[in-house]
Coordinates of C-alpha atoms and ligand atoms in Angstrom, one line a residue:
M1 CA -11.4 96.5 176.6
S2 CA -9.6 99.6 177.6
Q3 CA -9.1 102.6 175.4
R4 CA -5.7 104.1 175.7
I5 CA -5.7 106.4 172.7
T6 CA -7.4 109.7 172.3
I7 CA -7.3 112.4 169.7
L8 CA -5.7 115.5 171.2
P9 CA -7.6 118.7 171.5
E10 CA -6.6 121.4 168.9
T11 CA -5.3 123.8 171.5
L12 CA -2.8 121.2 172.4
T13 CA -1.8 120.1 168.9
N14 CA -1.3 123.8 168.1
K15 CA 1.0 124.1 171.0
I16 CA 2.9 121.1 169.9
A17 CA 3.2 122.5 166.3
A18 CA 4.4 125.8 167.8
G19 CA 7.4 123.9 169.2
E20 CA 8.6 123.5 165.6
V21 CA 7.7 126.8 164.1
V22 CA 8.0 129.2 167.0
E23 CA 11.4 129.0 168.6
R24 CA 11.9 132.6 169.7
P25 CA 10.6 136.1 168.9
A26 CA 12.6 136.2 165.7
S27 CA 10.9 133.1 164.3
V28 CA 7.5 134.7 165.1
I29 CA 8.6 137.8 163.2
K30 CA 9.8 135.7 160.3
E31 CA 6.4 134.0 159.9
L32 CA 4.5 137.3 160.2
I33 CA 6.7 139.1 157.7
E34 CA 6.3 136.1 155.3
N35 CA 2.5 136.5 155.6
S36 CA 2.7 140.3 155.0
L37 CA 4.9 139.7 151.9
D38 CA 2.5 137.0 150.6
A39 CA -0.4 139.6 151.1
G40 CA 1.4 142.0 148.8
A41 CA 2.5 144.5 151.4
T42 CA 5.0 147.2 150.3
D43 CA 5.5 148.6 153.8
I44 CA 6.1 146.4 156.8
S45 CA 6.9 147.7 160.3
V46 CA 7.9 145.7 163.3
E47 CA 7.9 146.9 166.9
I48 CA 9.4 144.9 169.7
I49 CA 9.6 145.4 173.4
A50 CA 12.2 143.6 175.5
G51 CA 13.6 141.8 172.4
G52 CA 10.1 140.7 171.5
R53 CA 9.7 138.7 174.7
R54 CA 7.2 141.2 176.1
R55 CA 5.6 142.4 172.8
I56 CA 5.8 142.0 169.1
L57 CA 3.7 144.1 166.7
V58 CA 3.9 143.7 162.9
T59 CA 1.9 146.1 160.8
D60 CA 1.6 145.8 157.0
N61 CA -0.3 147.5 154.2
G62 CA -1.2 144.2 152.4
H63 CA -4.5 143.1 151.1
G64 CA -5.9 142.3 154.6
M65 CA -8.6 139.8 155.4
S66 CA -12.4 139.6 155.6
R67 CA -13.9 138.8 159.0
E68 CA -14.5 135.2 157.9
D69 CA -11.0 134.7 156.6
A70 CA -9.6 136.3 159.7
L71 CA -11.4 133.8 161.9
L72 CA -10.4 130.9 159.6
S73 CA -6.7 132.0 159.5
L74 CA -6.5 131.0 163.2
E75 CA -7.5 127.4 162.5
R76 CA -4.9 124.8 161.9
H77 CA -4.2 123.9 158.2
A78 CA -6.2 127.0 157.1
T79 CA -4.5 128.7 154.2
S80 CA -5.3 130.7 151.1
K81 CA -2.1 129.6 149.4
I82 CA -2.7 126.1 148.3
R83 CA -5.8 124.0 147.7
V84 CA -5.0 120.7 146.1
D85 CA -2.2 118.2 146.1
S86 CA -0.7 119.4 142.9
D87 CA -0.3 122.9 144.2
L88 CA 2.6 121.6 146.3
D89 CA 4.6 121.4 143.1
R90 CA 4.1 125.1 142.2
I91 CA 4.5 127.0 145.4
L92 CA 5.3 130.6 144.7
T93 CA 4.3 132.0 148.1
L94 CA 6.4 132.0 151.2
G95 CA 3.8 130.3 153.3
F96 CA 1.6 127.3 152.5
R97 CA 1.4 125.1 155.6
G98 CA -1.3 127.1 157.3
E99 CA 0.3 126.6 160.7
A100 CA 2.0 129.8 161.7
L101 CA -0.9 131.9 163.0
P102 CA -2.6 129.1 165.1
S103 CA 0.8 128.0 166.5
I104 CA 1.8 131.6 167.5
A105 CA -1.7 132.2 168.9
S106 CA -1.5 129.1 171.0
V107 CA 1.6 130.2 172.9
S108 CA 1.0 133.9 173.5
R109 CA -1.6 136.6 174.1
F110 CA -2.4 137.3 170.5
S111 CA -4.4 139.9 168.6
L112 CA -5.1 140.3 164.9
A113 CA -6.7 143.4 163.4
T114 CA -7.2 143.5 159.7
R115 CA -9.2 145.4 157.0
E116 CA -9.5 144.7 153.3
S117 CA -9.3 147.8 151.2
G118 CA -12.7 148.7 149.9
T119 CA -14.5 147.7 153.1
L120 CA -15.6 150.1 155.7
E121 CA -14.7 148.4 158.9
G122 CA -12.0 146.0 160.0
T123 CA -12.1 143.1 162.3
E124 CA -10.2 142.6 165.5
I125 CA -9.8 139.2 167.1
I126 CA -8.3 138.6 170.6
V127 CA -6.9 135.2 171.3
E128 CA -5.4 133.9 174.6
G129 CA -3.4 130.7 174.7
G130 CA -5.2 129.5 171.5
R131 CA -8.7 130.4 172.6
V132 CA -10.6 133.1 170.9
R133 CA -11.7 135.6 173.6
D134 CA -13.3 138.4 171.5
V135 CA -14.2 139.3 168.0
R136 CA -15.2 142.9 167.2
A137 CA -15.4 145.5 164.5
C138 CA -12.6 148.1 164.4
G139 CA -11.6 151.1 162.4
M140 CA -8.1 150.9 160.9
P141 CA -6.1 151.6 157.7
A142 CA -6.3 148.8 155.1
G143 CA -3.9 146.0 155.9
T144 CA -3.1 143.8 158.9
V145 CA -1.7 144.4 162.4
I146 CA -0.7 141.4 164.5
G147 CA 0.2 141.7 168.1
V148 CA 2.0 138.9 170.1
E149 CA 2.4 139.5 173.8
Q150 CA 4.1 137.4 176.5
I151 CA 5.2 134.7 174.1
F152 CA 5.5 131.3 175.8
Y153 CA 3.7 132.6 178.9
N154 CA 1.9 129.2 179.0
L155 CA 5.0 127.2 178.0
P156 CA 7.4 127.6 180.8
P157 CA 10.1 125.2 179.4
R158 CA 10.4 127.3 176.3
L159 CA 10.5 130.5 178.3
K160 CA 13.7 129.3 180.0
F161 CA 15.5 128.9 176.7
M162 CA 14.9 132.5 175.7
K163 CA 18.0 134.7 175.9
S164 CA 18.6 138.3 177.0
A165 CA 16.6 141.0 175.4
E166 CA 19.7 142.2 173.5
T167 CA 20.3 138.8 172.0
E168 CA 16.7 138.4 171.0
T169 CA 16.8 141.9 169.5
G170 CA 19.9 140.9 167.5
H171 CA 18.1 137.8 166.1
V172 CA 15.0 139.9 165.2
A173 CA 17.1 142.4 163.4
D174 CA 19.0 139.6 161.5
V175 CA 15.7 138.0 160.4
I176 CA 14.4 141.3 159.1
A177 CA 17.7 142.0 157.3
R178 CA 17.5 138.6 155.6
M179 CA 14.0 139.2 154.4
A180 CA 14.7 142.8 153.5
V181 CA 17.6 141.7 151.2
S182 CA 15.2 139.5 149.3
R183 CA 12.7 142.3 148.7
P184 CA 14.4 145.7 148.2
D185 CA 11.1 146.9 146.6
V186 CA 9.5 146.7 150.1
A187 CA 10.1 149.2 152.9
F188 CA 11.0 147.7 156.3
S189 CA 11.3 149.4 159.6
C190 CA 11.8 148.2 163.1
T191 CA 11.8 149.8 166.6
S192 CA 13.1 148.1 169.7
D193 CA 11.8 149.5 173.0
E194 CA 10.5 152.5 171.0
R195 CA 13.9 153.3 169.6
E196 CA 14.5 153.0 165.9
L197 CA 16.6 149.9 165.1
L198 CA 16.4 150.0 161.4
R199 CA 14.7 151.8 158.6
L200 CA 15.1 150.5 155.1
L201 CA 13.5 152.5 152.3
R202 CA 12.5 151.0 149.0
S203 CA 15.6 150.7 146.8
D204 CA 17.5 148.4 144.6
L205 CA 19.4 145.3 145.6
R206 CA 22.9 146.8 145.8
W207 CA 21.8 149.6 148.0
R208 CA 19.6 147.4 150.1
L209 CA 22.5 145.0 150.6
A210 CA 24.8 147.8 151.5
Q211 CA 22.3 149.1 154.0
V212 CA 22.2 145.7 155.7
V213 CA 25.9 144.7 155.7
G214 CA 27.4 148.2 156.0
R215 CA 27.5 151.2 153.7
E216 CA 31.3 151.0 153.0
S217 CA 30.7 147.7 151.3
S218 CA 28.7 148.8 148.3
Q219 CA 31.9 149.5 146.2
H220 CA 33.2 146.0 146.9
L221 CA 30.1 144.2 145.5
Y222 CA 30.0 142.7 142.0
P223 CA 26.9 141.8 140.2
V224 CA 26.3 138.1 139.3
K225 CA 24.2 137.0 136.4
G226 CA 24.5 133.4 135.4
G227 CA 22.9 130.0 135.3
D228 CA 21.2 128.1 132.5
G229 CA 17.8 127.2 131.5
Y230 CA 17.4 125.0 134.5
A231 CA 18.4 127.4 137.2
T232 CA 19.3 131.1 137.0
V233 CA 21.6 132.7 139.5
T234 CA 21.7 136.5 140.1
G235 CA 22.7 138.9 142.9
F236 CA 25.9 140.3 144.2
V237 CA 29.2 138.9 145.6
S238 CA 32.0 140.7 147.4
G239 CA 35.7 141.0 146.5
P240 CA 38.4 140.1 149.0
A241 CA 38.3 143.6 150.6
L242 CA 35.0 142.7 152.1
M243 CA 35.2 139.5 154.1
R244 CA 33.7 138.2 157.3
S245 CA 34.9 135.6 159.8
G246 CA 31.7 133.6 159.5
T247 CA 28.9 132.9 157.1
Q248 CA 26.6 135.5 158.6
A249 CA 26.7 137.7 155.5
I250 CA 26.0 134.9 153.0
Y251 CA 22.4 135.5 152.0
T252 CA 21.1 132.8 149.7
Y253 CA 17.5 132.5 148.4
V254 CA 15.7 129.9 146.4
N255 CA 12.7 131.3 144.5
G256 CA 12.7 134.3 146.9
R257 CA 12.9 132.2 150.0
F258 CA 15.9 132.6 152.4
I259 CA 17.6 129.3 152.8
R260 CA 20.5 127.9 154.7
D261 CA 21.6 125.1 152.5
K262 CA 24.9 123.2 152.5
V263 CA 25.0 122.6 148.8
V264 CA 24.4 126.2 147.9
Q265 CA 27.0 127.4 150.5
H266 CA 29.5 124.9 149.3
A267 CA 29.1 126.0 145.7
V268 CA 29.8 129.6 146.7
M269 CA 32.8 128.7 148.7
Q270 CA 34.2 126.6 145.9
A271 CA 34.1 129.6 143.7
Y272 CA 36.1 131.5 146.2
R273 CA 38.7 128.8 146.7
G274 CA 42.2 130.1 146.5
V275 CA 40.9 133.7 146.4
I276 CA 40.3 134.3 150.1
D277 CA 42.0 133.1 153.3
R278 CA 40.8 130.0 154.9
G279 CA 38.3 130.8 157.6
R280 CA 37.1 134.0 155.8
Y281 CA 33.7 134.3 154.1
P282 CA 32.4 136.7 151.5
V283 CA 29.4 138.9 151.6
V284 CA 27.0 137.4 149.2
A285 CA 23.3 137.8 148.2
L286 CA 22.4 135.2 145.6
F287 CA 19.0 134.5 144.2
I288 CA 18.5 131.0 142.7
E289 CA 15.4 130.7 140.6
T290 CA 14.2 127.4 139.3
S291 CA 10.9 126.0 138.5
P292 CA 8.9 125.4 141.7
G293 CA 8.5 121.8 140.9
E294 CA 12.3 121.3 140.9
V295 CA 12.7 122.2 144.5
D296 CA 11.0 120.8 147.6
V297 CA 10.6 123.5 150.3
N298 CA 8.6 121.3 152.5
V299 CA 11.6 119.7 154.2
H300 CA 11.2 121.4 157.6
P301 CA 8.5 123.5 159.2
T302 CA 10.7 126.6 159.3
K303 CA 11.3 126.1 155.5
H304 CA 15.0 127.0 155.8
E305 CA 16.1 123.9 154.2
V306 CA 15.3 122.8 150.6
R307 CA 15.9 119.8 148.4
F308 CA 16.7 120.2 144.8
R309 CA 15.7 117.5 142.3
R310 CA 19.0 118.1 140.4
Q311 CA 21.3 119.0 143.2
A312 CA 24.6 118.8 141.3
D313 CA 23.3 121.0 138.5
V314 CA 22.2 123.7 140.9
H315 CA 25.6 123.5 142.6
D316 CA 27.5 123.8 139.4
A317 CA 25.3 126.7 138.1
I318 CA 26.0 128.6 141.3
Q319 CA 29.7 127.9 141.3
A320 CA 30.1 128.8 137.6
A321 CA 28.1 132.0 138.0
V322 CA 30.2 133.2 140.9
E323 CA 33.5 132.1 139.4
E324 CA 32.8 134.0 136.3
V325 CA 32.5 137.3 138.3
L326 CA 35.6 136.6 140.4
R327 CA 37.6 135.7 137.3
S328 CA 36.8 139.0 135.5
S329 CA 36.9 141.3 138.5
P330 CA 39.6 144.0 138.5
W331 CA 41.0 143.2 141.9
L332 CA 42.0 139.7 140.9
A333 CA 44.2 141.0 138.2
S334 CA 45.8 143.8 140.1
A335 CA 46.2 142.4 143.6
P336 CA 46.7 138.8 144.1
P337 CA 45.4 138.2 147.6
A338 CA 47.8 136.9 150.2
A339 CA 45.5 134.0 150.8
A340 CA 46.2 132.4 147.4
S341 CA 49.7 131.6 148.7
T342 CA 48.6 129.6 151.7
A343 CA 45.1 128.4 150.9
D344 CA 44.9 125.0 149.3
G345 CA 48.6 125.0 148.4
A346 CA 48.3 127.3 145.3
T347 CA 51.7 127.4 143.8
G348 CA 51.4 129.7 140.9
Q349 CA 54.1 131.9 139.4
A350 CA 52.5 135.0 141.0
Y351 CA 53.0 133.4 144.3
R352 CA 56.7 132.6 143.7
Q353 CA 57.3 136.1 142.5
R354 CA 55.7 137.5 145.6
I355 CA 57.9 135.4 147.8
A356 CA 61.0 136.5 145.9
A357 CA 60.0 140.1 146.0
A358 CA 59.3 139.9 149.7
A359 CA 62.7 138.2 150.3
Q360 CA 64.4 140.8 148.2
A361 CA 62.7 143.6 150.1
S362 CA 63.7 142.1 153.4
L363 CA 67.4 142.7 152.6
S364 CA 66.9 146.5 152.7
L365 CA 64.1 147.0 155.2
P366 CA 63.9 146.4 158.9
L367 CA 61.5 143.5 159.7
R368 CA 58.7 143.6 162.1
P369 CA 59.1 141.2 164.9
L370 CA 56.8 138.3 164.8
Y371 CA 55.3 139.2 168.1
Q372 CA 56.2 141.5 170.9
P373 CA 57.6 140.0 174.1
Q374 CA 56.6 141.4 177.5
T375 CA 59.6 143.1 178.9
A376 CA 59.6 146.1 181.3
E377 CA 61.2 148.6 179.1
Q378 CA 58.9 147.8 176.2
S379 CA 55.6 148.3 177.8
G380 CA 55.8 152.1 177.3
P381 CA 54.2 153.9 174.4
A382 CA 54.8 152.5 170.9
S383 CA 57.7 154.0 169.0
A384 CA 56.6 156.3 166.3
T385 CA 59.2 155.1 163.9
P386 CA 57.5 154.0 160.7
V387 CA 58.2 150.4 159.7
V388 CA 57.4 148.7 156.5
S389 CA 57.1 145.0 156.4
P390 CA 57.6 143.8 152.9
A391 CA 55.3 140.9 153.0
D392 CA 52.2 142.5 154.3
N393 CA 52.4 146.2 153.4
I394 CA 51.9 147.8 156.7
S395 CA 51.0 151.4 156.0
V396 CA 53.9 153.7 156.7
N397 CA 52.1 155.9 159.2
E398 CA 51.2 153.1 161.5
P399 CA 52.9 153.2 164.8
A400 CA 55.1 150.2 164.8
P401 CA 55.9 148.0 167.7
P402 CA 59.4 148.6 169.0
F403 CA 62.2 146.3 167.9
L404 CA 63.4 143.5 170.1
P405 CA 66.9 143.6 171.4
E406 CA 69.5 142.3 169.0
Q407 CA 70.2 139.3 171.2
P408 CA 67.7 137.6 173.3
P409 CA 68.7 137.6 177.0
T410 CA 71.2 134.9 177.6
E411 CA 70.2 132.4 180.3
S412 CA 70.7 128.8 180.5
A413 CA 69.6 127.7 177.0
G414 CA 66.4 125.7 176.8
Y415 CA 65.8 123.0 174.1
F416 CA 64.8 125.4 171.4
S417 CA 67.5 128.0 172.1
S418 CA 70.1 125.3 172.0
L419 CA 69.2 124.3 168.4
S420 CA 71.4 125.5 165.7
V421 CA 69.5 127.2 163.0
I422 CA 69.9 125.9 159.4
G423 CA 67.5 128.4 157.8
Q424 CA 64.0 128.9 156.5
F425 CA 62.1 126.8 154.1
H426 CA 59.4 128.3 151.9
C427 CA 59.4 131.4 154.2
E428 CA 57.1 129.4 156.4
Y429 CA 59.1 126.8 158.2
I430 CA 62.3 127.1 160.3
L431 CA 64.8 124.3 160.0
C432 CA 67.1 123.6 162.9
Q433 CA 69.4 120.9 164.0
S434 CA 70.3 119.3 167.3
D435 CA 72.9 116.6 167.7
S436 CA 71.1 113.9 165.7
E437 CA 67.8 115.5 164.9
L438 CA 66.4 117.7 162.2
V439 CA 63.7 120.0 163.8
I440 CA 61.1 121.6 161.6
I441 CA 59.1 124.4 163.2
D442 CA 56.0 125.9 161.8
Q443 CA 56.9 129.6 162.4
H444 CA 53.3 130.8 162.3
A445 CA 52.0 128.2 164.7
A446 CA 54.9 128.7 167.0
S447 CA 54.6 132.5 167.1
E448 CA 50.9 132.2 167.7
R449 CA 51.4 129.8 170.6
V450 CA 54.0 132.2 172.1
A451 CA 51.6 135.2 171.7
Y452 CA 48.8 133.1 173.2
Q453 CA 50.8 132.4 176.3
L454 CA 51.8 136.0 176.6
L455 CA 48.2 137.1 176.4
K456 CA 47.2 134.6 179.0
Q457 CA 49.9 135.9 181.4
Q458 CA 48.8 139.5 180.8
C459 CA 45.2 138.4 181.4
Q460 CA 46.1 136.8 184.7
S461 CA 48.2 139.8 185.8
G462 CA 45.7 142.6 185.5
G463 CA 44.6 142.7 181.8
I464 CA 45.8 142.7 178.3
E465 CA 47.9 145.6 177.2
S466 CA 45.9 147.9 175.0
Q467 CA 47.1 150.3 172.3
R468 CA 45.0 153.4 171.4
L469 CA 44.6 153.9 167.7
L470 CA 45.9 157.2 166.4
F471 CA 42.7 157.6 164.5
P472 CA 39.7 155.7 165.9
E473 CA 38.1 153.5 163.2
T474 CA 34.4 152.8 162.7
V475 CA 33.2 149.3 161.9
E476 CA 29.9 148.4 160.3
L477 CA 28.4 145.3 162.0
S478 CA 25.4 143.1 161.9
Y479 CA 22.6 144.0 164.4
S480 CA 23.4 141.0 166.5
E481 CA 27.1 141.8 166.6
V482 CA 26.3 145.3 167.8
A483 CA 24.1 143.7 170.5
V484 CA 27.1 141.6 171.6
A485 CA 29.5 144.5 171.5
T486 CA 27.2 146.6 173.7
R487 CA 26.6 143.8 176.1
F488 CA 30.3 143.0 176.6
T489 CA 31.8 146.5 176.4
T490 CA 33.3 146.3 179.9
D491 CA 34.6 142.7 179.5
L492 CA 36.1 143.6 176.2
A493 CA 37.9 146.6 177.7
G494 CA 39.6 144.1 180.1
I495 CA 41.2 142.3 177.1
G496 CA 42.3 145.5 175.4
F497 CA 39.4 146.7 173.3
D498 CA 37.8 150.1 173.5
L499 CA 34.5 149.9 171.6
E500 CA 31.7 152.4 171.6
P501 CA 28.3 152.4 169.9
F502 CA 28.4 155.0 167.1
G503 CA 24.7 154.9 166.1
G504 CA 22.8 152.3 164.1
T505 CA 25.0 149.4 163.3
T506 CA 28.3 151.2 163.5
I507 CA 30.7 151.0 166.4
M508 CA 33.9 153.0 167.0
V509 CA 37.1 151.2 167.8
S510 CA 39.5 153.4 169.8
A511 CA 41.9 150.8 171.2
V512 CA 42.9 147.2 170.5
P513 CA 45.2 144.7 172.2
R514 CA 48.8 146.0 171.8
L515 CA 50.0 142.8 170.3
V516 CA 47.8 143.3 167.3
G517 CA 48.2 146.9 166.3
K518 CA 46.1 148.8 163.8
K519 CA 46.6 146.7 160.7
D520 CA 44.5 143.8 161.8
A521 CA 42.4 145.7 164.3
I522 CA 39.1 145.8 162.4
L523 CA 39.3 142.2 161.2
L524 CA 40.1 141.2 164.8
V525 CA 37.1 143.2 166.2
R526 CA 34.8 141.4 163.7
D527 CA 36.3 138.0 164.6
I528 CA 36.0 138.6 168.3
L529 CA 32.4 139.7 168.2
A530 CA 31.5 136.8 165.9
E531 CA 33.2 134.4 168.3
L532 CA 31.3 135.9 171.3
E533 CA 28.1 135.6 169.4
R534 CA 28.8 131.9 168.8
F535 CA 29.2 131.4 172.5
G536 CA 25.7 132.8 173.0
T537 CA 24.9 134.9 176.0
S538 CA 23.9 132.2 178.5
G539 CA 27.5 131.5 179.3
A540 CA 29.7 134.0 181.1
F541 CA 32.3 136.0 179.2
N542 CA 35.0 133.9 180.8
D543 CA 33.8 130.8 179.0
A544 CA 34.7 132.4 175.8
L545 CA 38.0 133.9 177.0
E546 CA 40.3 131.1 175.8
S547 CA 39.0 131.2 172.3
L548 CA 39.0 135.0 172.3
L549 CA 42.7 134.9 173.4
S550 CA 43.5 132.5 170.6
R551 CA 41.8 134.8 168.1
I552 CA 43.9 137.7 169.3
A553 CA 47.0 135.6 169.2
C554 CA 46.2 134.5 165.6
H555 CA 45.9 138.2 164.5
S556 CA 49.1 139.2 166.3
V557 CA 51.3 137.1 164.1
I558 CA 52.1 137.4 160.4
R559 CA 50.2 134.9 158.4
G560 CA 51.5 133.0 155.4
A561 CA 55.0 133.1 154.0
H562 CA 57.3 135.6 155.6
P563 CA 61.1 135.9 155.4
L564 CA 62.8 136.0 158.8
E565 CA 66.3 137.1 159.8
K566 CA 68.3 134.8 161.8
R567 CA 68.0 137.0 164.9
Q568 CA 64.3 136.8 164.6
I569 CA 64.4 133.1 164.5
K570 CA 66.6 133.1 167.5
E571 CA 64.2 135.3 169.4
L572 CA 61.3 133.0 168.5
L573 CA 63.3 129.9 169.7
Y574 CA 64.1 131.7 172.9
H575 CA 60.4 132.5 173.6
M576 CA 59.4 129.0 172.7
D577 CA 61.5 127.8 175.5
H578 CA 59.4 130.0 177.8
T579 CA 56.1 128.8 176.5
D580 CA 54.2 125.9 177.8
F581 CA 53.7 123.7 174.8
A582 CA 52.2 121.0 176.9
A583 CA 49.0 123.1 177.2
S584 CA 47.1 122.7 174.0
C585 CA 48.0 124.9 171.1
P586 CA 45.3 127.5 170.4
H587 CA 44.3 125.8 167.2
G588 CA 45.4 122.3 168.3
R589 CA 48.0 122.2 165.5
P590 CA 51.5 120.9 166.0
V591 CA 54.2 123.4 166.3
S592 CA 57.3 121.4 165.5
Y593 CA 58.2 118.1 163.9
V594 CA 61.4 116.1 164.5
V595 CA 63.1 113.9 162.0
T596 CA 65.7 111.8 163.7
L597 CA 69.0 110.8 162.0
A598 CA 68.0 107.2 162.4
G599 CA 64.7 108.0 160.6
L600 CA 66.5 109.6 157.7
Q601 CA 68.9 106.7 157.5
R602 CA 65.9 104.4 157.2
I603 CA 64.4 106.5 154.4
F604 CA 67.7 106.4 152.5
K605 CA 68.1 102.7 153.2
R606 CA 71.4 103.3 154.9
T607 CA 70.6 100.9 157.7
Ligands
ADP701 P1 0.2 130.2 155.6 O1 1.0 131.4 155.5 O2 1.1 129.0 155.6 O3 -1.0 130.1 154.7 P2 -0.5 131.2 158.2 O4 -1.0 130.5 159.4 O5 0.8 131.9 158.3 O6 -0.4 130.1 157.1 O7 -1.6 132.2 157.7 C1 -2.9 131.7 157.4 C2 -3.6 132.5 156.4 O8 -4.0 133.8 156.9 C3 -2.8 132.8 155.2 O9 -2.9 131.8 154.2 C4 -3.4 134.1 154.7 O10 -4.5 133.9 153.8 C5 -3.9 134.8 156.0 N1 -3.0 135.8 156.4 C6 -2.1 135.7 157.4 N2 -1.4 136.8 157.6 C7 -1.9 137.7 156.8 C8 -1.6 139.1 156.5 N3 -0.7 139.8 157.1 N4 -2.4 139.7 155.5 C9 -3.3 139.0 154.8 N5 -3.6 137.7 155.1 C10 -2.9 137.1 156.0
MG702 MG1 2.4 132.0 156.9

């Protein structure tokens, strides 16, 4: 009889477990910080070299370990945090699986130095690829220092998946930010290649959150205090003046643990429904507290996912708590956000009044063209004439794009130019007629498509036209967005952006694509960087180009309802004739819809 099965040696099982827990330097740092917090540290410092690929050092002032515990901590399933089955139902620490240290030590050159306060000497342990090489006494302050060098040196497939040092640094900073938001009472610092990346002093939650998402934000944060006996919900949420293009600034925690949970996120977004534009996300730090037995954190080794026993109740508690804040916040009463008009078909009286006011204003004010066509005489500097667009309140000292000629150049009319314009419906759709067809055009989608084509042409013929801002603006970003901005500065210059690091997480924006202008510049910069981040850094900038152009196009046109003069409609139709609609629309949405006479006759049962 042959024996096929053997029990794997522990160095190998640790390596396998490492595959789940240790994905990249940032995940190592997450595990180490969790341990420091569980050890009661009030000061945690992280040092990384080459994005953590070469070296990670985490120092804390927690309770440290004895020599015996230090040696045990490197064994698989060795933990001080649970002892018996039933402890799984009352986990209040961040760790409990006893897997992190042996896993990390199995895929790196690892060192652990630790001293308990009240003892004279500390212990230092050197581990290489999971094997203990040396154990010796050492002098050190009370606490623990863990060093991780050459991560994945013995796991070549993993090494290949690691990204550039800048990208890994960005991930590290984001992980620290997430944990720092959960513990404003703990000081965090991080240096990258010996330069300070962040320093967060002990403070309260509002200030900590502002430090992490940008200082200008603190005035737009509103405290949340809600929930019921089953789950309490506290924290801060932002008003519409502080929005992001992705979910990166939604920090949610269950019993102090950072989680990325669909139910929780859905509840937050439900509360914001009709308050913010589609595709925009708030800045949020929400802490959900419930009895540990009501939530299972042991769903995945990284502990980012959780399962609630009463999912629907938690969802409703979060939604209600956030809605209550939004309902009573001053900005809702004074400034109905533009989004309410377009998102989810809200058709309140305020919206109708807004449209009416906009239409009224349009009678007396010049309108901003929907987009700016590329013609020789218009590529000079922007006219300084102040222009106010009634529907979106462009500030009066913004340099406005020049007006289009009264009549579009007359050439042989294409399909769209040959249509006769009936008018506008709902300030969002253009109605036209051909011989026996009613043509309905989505003015936003059409202008966006036209702008997209223009940008593509500019790109092919030497670069996107840029416009310098009269006053450069600063933008606060996340650490990983700054890393992206720095990495792609030159490429971004080619598509019209002049971005410069301004210290810490701030960058200075001096120029943006001319089609967009100042009004949307900052939002656009955020969107572009988020988009680039999504693409990752393994791909070339060119891979992201199409979607970047469609982002720029999207920001170059006026969103939502907007009254148009007939000549503006004519201009749009003219440019539509010179746009290749066969190529896919930037957002894949249809631009026009045709109702035939025969179709109408069928509807009205005339045939
Ligand atoms: P877990 O955190 O799930 O218990 P780990 O492998 O991360 O598993 O850590 C094993 C044990 O080592 C912990 O339970 C803890 O007792 C001890 N330990 C790890 N890091 C520290 C630290 N920074 N300070 C004090 N003790 C620590
Ligand atoms: Mg741990």
